[in-house]
Short mmCIF file of C-alpha atoms and ligand atoms in Angstrom, two decimals:
data_model
loop_
_atom_site.label_atom_id
_atom_site.label_comp_id
_atom_site.label_asym_id
_atom_site.label_seq_id
_atom_site.Cartn_x
_atom_site.Cartn_y
_atom_site.Cartn_z
CA MET R 1 -24.02 -1.62 -4.93
CA ALA R 2 -25.71 -0.82 -8.17
CA LEU R 3 -27.50 2.62 -7.69
CA ALA R 4 -30.50 3.43 -9.83
CA GLU R 5 -29.29 6.05 -12.35
CA SER R 6 -31.84 8.56 -11.11
CA VAL R 7 -30.36 8.26 -7.54
CA ARG R 8 -26.72 8.26 -8.79
CA ALA R 9 -27.34 11.63 -10.34
CA LEU R 10 -28.27 13.01 -6.88
CA VAL R 11 -25.73 11.43 -4.60
CA ARG R 12 -22.30 12.83 -3.66
CA PRO R 13 -19.62 11.15 -5.72
CA ALA R 14 -17.69 10.11 -2.63
CA VAL R 15 -20.60 8.02 -1.47
CA ALA R 16 -21.99 6.72 -4.83
CA ASP R 17 -20.03 3.51 -4.71
CA LEU R 18 -20.08 2.73 -1.01
CA ASP R 19 -21.48 -0.46 0.36
CA PRO R 20 -22.90 -0.79 3.84
CA TYR R 21 -20.37 -2.13 6.31
CA ASP R 22 -20.74 -5.93 6.37
CA PRO R 23 -19.54 -7.76 9.49
CA ALA R 24 -20.11 -11.02 7.54
CA PHE R 25 -22.22 -12.44 10.33
CA VAL R 26 -23.78 -15.91 10.06
CA ALA R 27 -25.57 -17.39 12.98
CA CYS R 28 -23.24 -20.03 14.60
CA GLU R 29 -22.94 -21.69 17.95
CA VAL R 30 -19.44 -20.24 18.52
CA ASN R 31 -18.97 -16.75 17.09
CA LEU R 32 -15.35 -15.56 17.28
CA SER R 33 -15.46 -13.17 14.33
CA ALA R 34 -15.73 -9.71 15.81
CA ASN R 35 -13.21 -9.45 18.72
CA GLU R 36 -16.01 -9.10 21.30
CA CYS R 37 -15.45 -10.33 24.86
CA THR R 38 -17.52 -13.54 25.20
CA TRP R 39 -16.47 -14.21 28.79
CA PRO R 40 -19.21 -13.91 31.47
CA VAL R 41 -19.41 -10.63 33.48
CA ASP R 42 -18.79 -11.05 37.27
CA PRO R 43 -22.13 -11.23 39.14
CA ALA R 44 -21.56 -7.92 41.17
CA THR R 45 -20.86 -5.94 37.88
CA ALA R 46 -23.80 -7.57 36.12
CA ARG R 47 -26.08 -6.59 38.91
CA ALA R 48 -24.71 -2.98 39.05
CA VAL R 49 -25.06 -2.62 35.31
CA ALA R 50 -28.73 -3.94 35.29
CA ASP R 51 -29.63 -1.62 38.22
CA ALA R 52 -28.10 1.36 36.56
CA VAL R 53 -29.89 0.72 33.20
CA ALA R 54 -33.15 0.04 34.94
CA SER R 55 -33.03 3.35 36.73
CA ALA R 56 -32.00 5.40 33.64
CA ALA R 57 -34.36 8.36 32.95
CA LEU R 58 -35.67 7.38 29.54
CA GLU R 59 -38.01 10.28 29.24
CA ARG R 60 -35.07 12.76 29.50
CA TYR R 61 -32.37 13.56 27.04
CA PRO R 62 -29.02 12.19 28.16
CA ASP R 63 -26.32 14.47 29.45
CA PRO R 64 -24.71 15.42 26.07
CA LEU R 65 -21.18 15.07 27.16
CA ALA R 66 -21.62 12.13 29.61
CA ASN R 67 -19.87 14.07 32.31
CA ALA R 68 -20.28 11.47 35.05
CA LEU R 69 -18.64 8.88 32.80
CA ARG R 70 -15.92 11.44 31.69
CA ASP R 71 -15.02 11.98 35.33
CA GLU R 72 -14.71 8.32 36.13
CA LEU R 73 -12.64 7.72 32.92
CA ALA R 74 -10.44 10.72 33.72
CA ALA R 75 -9.88 9.39 37.29
CA TRP R 76 -8.87 6.02 35.86
CA HIS R 77 -6.34 7.47 33.35
CA GLY R 78 -5.00 10.17 35.68
CA VAL R 79 -6.24 13.11 33.60
CA SER R 80 -9.04 15.65 33.90
CA ARG R 81 -12.59 15.81 32.48
CA PRO R 82 -11.55 18.35 29.77
CA ASN R 83 -9.11 15.64 28.45
CA ILE R 84 -11.87 13.14 27.68
CA ILE R 85 -14.79 12.91 25.20
CA VAL R 86 -17.18 10.07 24.85
CA GLY R 87 -18.66 8.73 21.61
CA ASN R 88 -21.21 6.29 20.28
CA GLY R 89 -18.54 3.67 19.99
CA GLY R 90 -14.98 4.34 18.98
CA ASP R 91 -16.29 4.32 15.41
CA GLU R 92 -18.14 7.56 15.80
CA LEU R 93 -15.07 9.26 17.17
CA ILE R 94 -13.13 8.13 14.18
CA TYR R 95 -15.86 9.50 11.99
CA ASN R 96 -15.73 12.71 13.79
CA LEU R 97 -11.99 12.85 13.36
CA PHE R 98 -12.54 13.12 9.60
CA VAL R 99 -15.39 15.52 9.91
CA ALA R 100 -13.18 17.89 11.96
CA PHE R 101 -9.72 17.37 10.50
CA GLY R 102 -10.33 15.71 7.01
CA GLY R 103 -12.05 16.86 3.88
CA PRO R 104 -11.13 17.98 0.40
CA GLY R 105 -7.53 18.72 -0.14
CA ARG R 106 -6.46 16.82 3.05
CA ARG R 107 -4.81 13.46 3.54
CA LEU R 108 -4.94 10.44 5.79
CA LEU R 109 -1.76 8.44 6.46
CA ASP R 110 -3.02 4.82 6.69
CA MET R 111 -0.87 1.78 7.43
CA PRO R 112 -2.62 -1.22 5.89
CA PRO R 113 -3.34 -4.00 6.62
CA THR R 114 -5.26 -2.36 9.46
CA PHE R 115 -8.81 -1.49 10.63
CA SER R 116 -10.74 -0.85 7.35
CA VAL R 117 -13.03 1.81 8.91
CA TYR R 118 -10.33 4.55 8.66
CA ARG R 119 -10.07 4.52 4.87
CA ILE R 120 -13.85 4.11 4.45
CA TYR R 121 -14.57 7.14 6.50
CA ALA R 122 -11.74 9.03 4.84
CA SER R 123 -13.09 8.42 1.39
CA MET R 124 -16.66 9.12 2.53
CA LEU R 125 -15.49 12.53 3.69
CA ASP R 126 -13.41 13.36 0.57
CA THR R 127 -10.08 12.89 2.43
CA GLU R 128 -7.22 11.34 0.22
CA VAL R 129 -5.77 8.18 1.66
CA LEU R 130 -1.98 7.79 1.47
CA ALA R 131 -1.30 4.15 2.22
CA VAL R 132 2.12 3.15 3.63
CA PRO R 133 1.81 -0.73 3.56
CA ARG R 134 3.26 -2.69 6.46
CA ASP R 135 6.00 -5.39 5.97
CA PRO R 136 4.26 -8.37 4.15
CA GLU R 137 5.99 -10.89 6.49
CA THR R 138 6.10 -9.23 9.91
CA PHE R 139 3.37 -6.50 9.43
CA GLU R 140 5.68 -4.01 11.07
CA PRO R 141 5.10 -0.43 9.83
CA ASP R 142 7.54 1.00 7.36
CA TRP R 143 8.59 3.80 9.76
CA ASP R 144 11.07 5.42 7.35
CA GLU R 145 8.28 5.80 4.80
CA VAL R 146 5.71 6.74 7.47
CA LEU R 147 7.90 9.62 8.62
CA ALA R 148 8.61 10.71 5.07
CA VAL R 149 4.95 10.92 4.11
CA ALA R 150 3.63 12.26 7.51
CA PRO R 151 4.49 16.01 6.73
CA LYS R 152 1.90 15.88 3.92
CA CYS R 153 -0.93 14.50 6.13
CA SER R 154 -3.68 16.20 8.11
CA ILE R 155 -4.46 12.85 9.94
CA ALA R 156 -2.26 9.85 10.80
CA ILE R 157 -3.56 6.78 12.50
CA VAL R 158 -1.51 4.23 14.31
CA THR R 159 -3.29 1.22 15.64
CA SER R 160 -1.57 -0.34 18.63
CA PRO R 161 -2.35 -3.24 19.02
CA ASN R 162 -3.08 -3.35 15.36
CA ASN R 163 -6.32 -5.03 14.11
CA PRO R 164 -5.97 -7.66 12.62
CA THR R 165 -2.11 -8.26 12.87
CA GLY R 166 -1.59 -7.74 16.52
CA ASN R 167 1.58 -5.57 16.34
CA VAL R 168 2.25 -2.92 18.96
CA GLU R 169 4.25 0.36 18.54
CA SER R 170 6.67 1.97 20.89
CA LEU R 171 6.09 5.44 22.39
CA GLY R 172 9.25 6.53 20.74
CA ARG R 173 7.81 5.92 17.33
CA ILE R 174 4.61 7.64 18.22
CA GLU R 175 6.56 10.74 19.38
CA GLU R 176 8.52 10.77 16.13
CA LEU R 177 5.25 10.69 14.15
CA CYS R 178 3.62 13.51 16.35
CA GLU R 179 6.66 15.58 15.46
CA ALA R 180 6.79 14.73 11.83
CA CYS R 181 2.92 15.20 11.15
CA PRO R 182 1.59 18.64 11.23
CA GLY R 183 -1.91 17.25 11.61
CA ILE R 184 -3.59 15.15 14.16
CA VAL R 185 -2.12 11.75 15.12
CA MET R 186 -4.68 9.26 16.41
CA VAL R 187 -3.26 6.27 18.30
CA ASP R 188 -6.15 3.70 18.27
CA GLU R 189 -5.78 1.64 21.49
CA ALA R 190 -9.05 -0.23 21.14
CA TYR R 191 -7.14 -3.39 22.30
CA GLY R 192 -4.75 -1.57 24.74
CA GLU R 193 -5.92 -3.43 27.73
CA PHE R 194 -4.83 -6.74 26.20
CA ALA R 195 -1.22 -5.43 26.00
CA PRO R 196 -0.66 -4.59 29.65
CA GLU R 197 3.09 -4.35 29.19
CA VAL R 198 2.81 -1.75 26.41
CA PRO R 199 2.44 1.78 27.88
CA THR R 200 -0.47 3.84 26.64
CA ALA R 201 0.30 6.77 24.44
CA ALA R 202 -2.00 8.84 26.57
CA SER R 203 1.06 9.58 28.73
CA LEU R 204 2.27 11.77 25.78
CA ILE R 205 -0.64 14.17 25.49
CA ASP R 206 1.01 16.91 27.57
CA ARG R 207 4.01 16.94 25.23
CA HIS R 208 2.13 16.50 22.00
CA PRO R 209 -1.08 18.46 21.70
CA ASN R 210 -1.74 16.93 18.25
CA LEU R 211 -2.10 13.43 19.68
CA VAL R 212 -5.45 11.76 20.39
CA VAL R 213 -5.71 8.32 21.94
CA LEU R 214 -8.78 6.27 21.19
CA HIS R 215 -10.29 3.68 23.57
CA THR R 216 -13.47 1.57 23.54
CA LEU R 217 -15.51 -0.35 26.00
CA SER R 218 -16.50 -2.74 23.24
CA LYS R 219 -13.46 -5.05 23.63
CA ALA R 220 -11.98 -5.30 27.11
CA PHE R 221 -15.16 -4.30 28.92
CA GLY R 222 -17.44 -6.60 26.93
CA LEU R 223 -19.86 -3.74 26.10
CA ALA R 224 -19.85 -3.87 22.28
CA GLY R 225 -23.61 -3.67 22.29
CA ALA R 226 -23.74 -0.49 24.37
CA ARG R 227 -21.65 1.41 21.81
CA VAL R 228 -19.37 3.55 24.00
CA GLY R 229 -15.86 4.69 23.19
CA TYR R 230 -13.70 7.67 24.26
CA LEU R 231 -10.70 9.79 23.39
CA VAL R 232 -7.88 11.14 25.58
CA ALA R 233 -6.35 14.28 24.28
CA ASP R 234 -5.34 17.80 24.97
CA PRO R 235 -8.39 19.87 25.98
CA SER R 236 -8.09 22.11 22.91
CA VAL R 237 -8.54 19.09 20.60
CA ILE R 238 -11.30 17.70 22.75
CA ASP R 239 -13.12 20.96 22.32
CA VAL R 240 -13.16 20.33 18.47
CA PHE R 241 -14.53 16.89 18.92
CA ALA R 242 -17.29 18.37 21.24
CA ALA R 243 -18.16 20.93 18.61
CA VAL R 244 -18.64 18.54 15.70
CA ARG R 245 -20.56 15.88 17.53
CA GLN R 246 -24.24 15.18 17.41
CA PRO R 247 -25.43 16.30 20.88
CA TYR R 248 -27.20 13.11 22.17
CA THR R 249 -25.46 10.17 20.50
CA VAL R 250 -24.60 8.33 23.72
CA ASN R 251 -27.98 7.26 25.15
CA VAL R 252 -28.83 7.26 28.84
CA MET R 253 -28.82 3.41 29.11
CA SER R 254 -25.32 3.21 27.53
CA GLN R 255 -23.96 6.03 29.70
CA ALA R 256 -25.37 4.19 32.84
CA ALA R 257 -24.07 0.81 31.83
CA ALA R 258 -20.61 2.26 30.92
CA LEU R 259 -20.32 4.17 34.20
CA ALA R 260 -21.28 1.10 36.28
CA SER R 261 -18.73 -0.95 34.34
CA VAL R 262 -15.86 1.45 34.56
CA GLU R 263 -16.53 1.99 38.27
CA ARG R 264 -15.88 -1.78 38.66
CA ARG R 265 -12.87 -1.80 36.24
CA ALA R 266 -10.83 -3.96 38.50
CA ALA R 267 -13.14 -6.88 37.72
CA ALA R 268 -12.97 -6.31 33.93
CA LEU R 269 -9.16 -5.96 34.00
CA GLU R 270 -8.95 -9.30 35.95
CA ARG R 271 -10.93 -10.87 33.19
CA VAL R 272 -8.64 -9.28 30.66
CA ALA R 273 -5.60 -10.86 32.32
CA ALA R 274 -7.34 -14.35 32.05
CA ILE R 275 -8.02 -13.62 28.32
CA VAL R 276 -4.38 -12.76 27.80
CA ALA R 277 -3.43 -16.15 29.22
CA GLU R 278 -5.98 -17.81 27.19
CA ARG R 279 -4.72 -16.09 23.99
CA GLU R 280 -1.30 -17.71 24.63
CA ARG R 281 -2.96 -21.13 25.02
CA LEU R 282 -4.91 -20.70 21.82
CA ALA R 283 -1.73 -19.55 20.01
CA ALA R 284 0.08 -22.62 21.20
CA ALA R 285 -2.71 -24.94 20.02
CA ILE R 286 -2.78 -23.17 16.63
CA ASP R 287 0.88 -23.76 16.43
CA ASP R 288 0.52 -27.47 17.32
CA LEU R 289 -1.75 -27.73 14.25
CA GLY R 290 1.05 -26.42 12.11
CA ILE R 291 -0.82 -23.35 11.09
CA ARG R 292 1.13 -20.14 10.38
CA HIS R 293 0.11 -17.34 12.80
CA TRP R 294 1.40 -14.03 13.98
CA PRO R 295 2.13 -13.01 17.67
CA SER R 296 -0.71 -10.91 18.86
CA GLN R 297 -1.16 -8.39 21.68
CA GLY R 298 -4.89 -8.17 21.11
CA ASN R 299 -7.77 -10.50 21.92
CA PHE R 300 -7.44 -12.08 18.53
CA ILE R 301 -5.04 -14.14 16.42
CA LEU R 302 -4.27 -13.66 12.70
CA LEU R 303 -3.46 -16.94 10.83
CA ARG R 304 -2.82 -18.14 7.41
CA VAL R 305 -4.14 -21.31 5.91
CA PRO R 306 -4.38 -22.70 2.33
CA ASP R 307 -7.79 -21.86 0.76
CA ALA R 308 -8.81 -19.59 3.70
CA ALA R 309 -12.22 -18.65 2.32
CA GLU R 310 -13.14 -22.34 1.90
CA VAL R 311 -11.78 -23.09 5.36
CA ARG R 312 -13.92 -20.36 6.82
CA ARG R 313 -17.05 -21.71 5.05
CA ARG R 314 -16.44 -25.25 6.31
CA LEU R 315 -15.74 -24.10 9.93
CA ALA R 316 -19.14 -22.37 9.89
CA GLU R 317 -21.25 -24.95 7.96
CA GLU R 318 -19.74 -28.17 9.35
CA HIS R 319 -18.73 -27.02 12.91
CA SER R 320 -20.88 -23.94 13.59
CA VAL R 321 -17.77 -21.93 14.34
CA LEU R 322 -17.53 -18.41 12.92
CA VAL R 323 -14.13 -16.74 12.30
CA ARG R 324 -13.37 -13.60 10.20
CA ASP R 325 -12.23 -14.10 6.57
CA LEU R 326 -9.77 -11.36 5.67
CA SER R 327 -8.36 -13.22 2.62
CA SER R 328 -9.71 -10.67 0.13
CA GLU R 329 -7.82 -7.72 1.76
CA GLU R 330 -4.57 -6.66 0.24
CA GLY R 331 -1.61 -8.17 2.16
CA LEU R 332 -3.89 -10.61 3.97
CA GLU R 333 -4.16 -13.33 1.30
CA ASP R 334 -5.41 -16.59 2.85
CA CYS R 335 -5.67 -14.98 6.29
CA LEU R 336 -8.31 -15.53 8.85
CA ARG R 337 -8.69 -13.84 12.17
CA VAL R 338 -9.89 -15.71 15.30
CA SER R 339 -11.02 -13.83 18.35
CA VAL R 340 -9.94 -15.27 21.73
CA GLY R 341 -13.04 -16.85 23.24
CA THR R 342 -13.65 -18.72 26.48
CA PRO R 343 -11.60 -21.87 26.91
CA ALA R 344 -14.57 -23.99 25.88
CA GLU R 345 -15.18 -21.88 22.69
CA ASP R 346 -11.44 -22.10 21.88
CA ASP R 347 -11.49 -25.85 22.29
CA ARG R 348 -14.26 -25.92 19.63
CA VAL R 349 -12.24 -23.71 17.27
CA ILE R 350 -9.21 -25.78 17.62
CA GLU R 351 -11.09 -29.11 17.06
CA ALA R 352 -12.86 -27.56 14.03
CA PHE R 353 -9.60 -26.44 12.41
CA ARG R 354 -8.04 -29.89 13.12
CA SER R 355 -10.92 -31.54 11.45
CA VAL R 356 -11.20 -29.21 8.44
CA LEU R 357 -7.46 -29.05 7.75
CA ASN R 358 -7.14 -32.89 7.96
CA GLY R 359 -10.05 -33.77 5.70
C1 PLP J 1 -13.27 -2.51 17.53
C2 PLP J 1 -12.41 -1.35 17.14
C3 PLP J 1 -12.73 0.01 17.33
C4 PLP J 1 -13.94 0.57 17.86
O1 PLP J 1 -15.02 -0.20 18.11
P1 PLP J 1 -16.34 0.47 18.70
O2 PLP J 1 -17.15 -0.84 18.89
O3 PLP J 1 -16.90 1.35 17.59
O4 PLP J 1 -16.00 1.19 19.88
C5 PLP J 1 -11.75 0.87 16.95
N1 PLP J 1 -10.63 0.50 16.43
C6 PLP J 1 -10.32 -0.77 16.23
C7 PLP J 1 -8.91 -1.05 15.56
C8 PLP J 1 -11.24 -1.69 16.53
O5 PLP J 1 -10.93 -3.01 16.19
#
């Protein structure tokens, strides 16, 4: 972004060269580029959400801490209200992590390739980024190096399942990191529901008060548009997040929609199980096309094709199918990420890949 010199003279150096986040959206009939849940919501939940939103008191400020939603989330996760804080999407909670625990003279331990938001927020808030790259073939973290660097860091983030590579981490590794890092360890479980066999790190918060576990309703619950995420952590850490947050960021409609959805979580989790099965069908079809891909525990699959940027362009322009091009990111040369859609959407993606790669 080329800033006018007069503005560049005014702006904080850390933000002078930032570009707005670009989801690279192009209107397409099939959009599997952002890991949203495109499966229909069951009719009972759809009705409950619509009723809850319709009766939200728009003339009143929201409950700042969304306590009704906190209580429901706490009941689900077997913790108490003081262990939970709700944010305007998981992204806001990641931002607030840097507001509270980052800043000049402090360091983030990042494990790329991973979610790019961490390093963007770190830089914006003058936090140095120490990158410990994952294995270029398997995308497993370099745990020896991670544990060697951790003592120097105020914040460490482990994404499990990792976006966009799909890897998951064991609780043993997370405990080692919590012990090695004197700062806050965030385990980002935005896709945790899609890895039902992998235990949540939330079970460790009693033993590790420097651990925070991030969740979102954007993926498994299909509420990306409502912008609701939450953290599970020790109450003393939650208090810090409560202190730095802007008071009314989660609006009354989103609180109402989220509460109605979480109250009916059994239906959402049934849909998640179907998406997990569909992920395996999509992976097998990608395999049949001879496309290199990585095993994923999220609702997406990372794959590598020759000339990925051109393949993405042709998928969109010739087949109206949108996937995410990650090929310009370090370690992800020629990689694309495809979100798991409905069976009909996935059939379109598979046919589009077949056609583009054969012609
Ligand atoms: C999607 C995502 C989030 C949070 O998304 P929100 O929509 O802001 O809740 C957090 N971490 C990862 C790795 C994600 O992919």
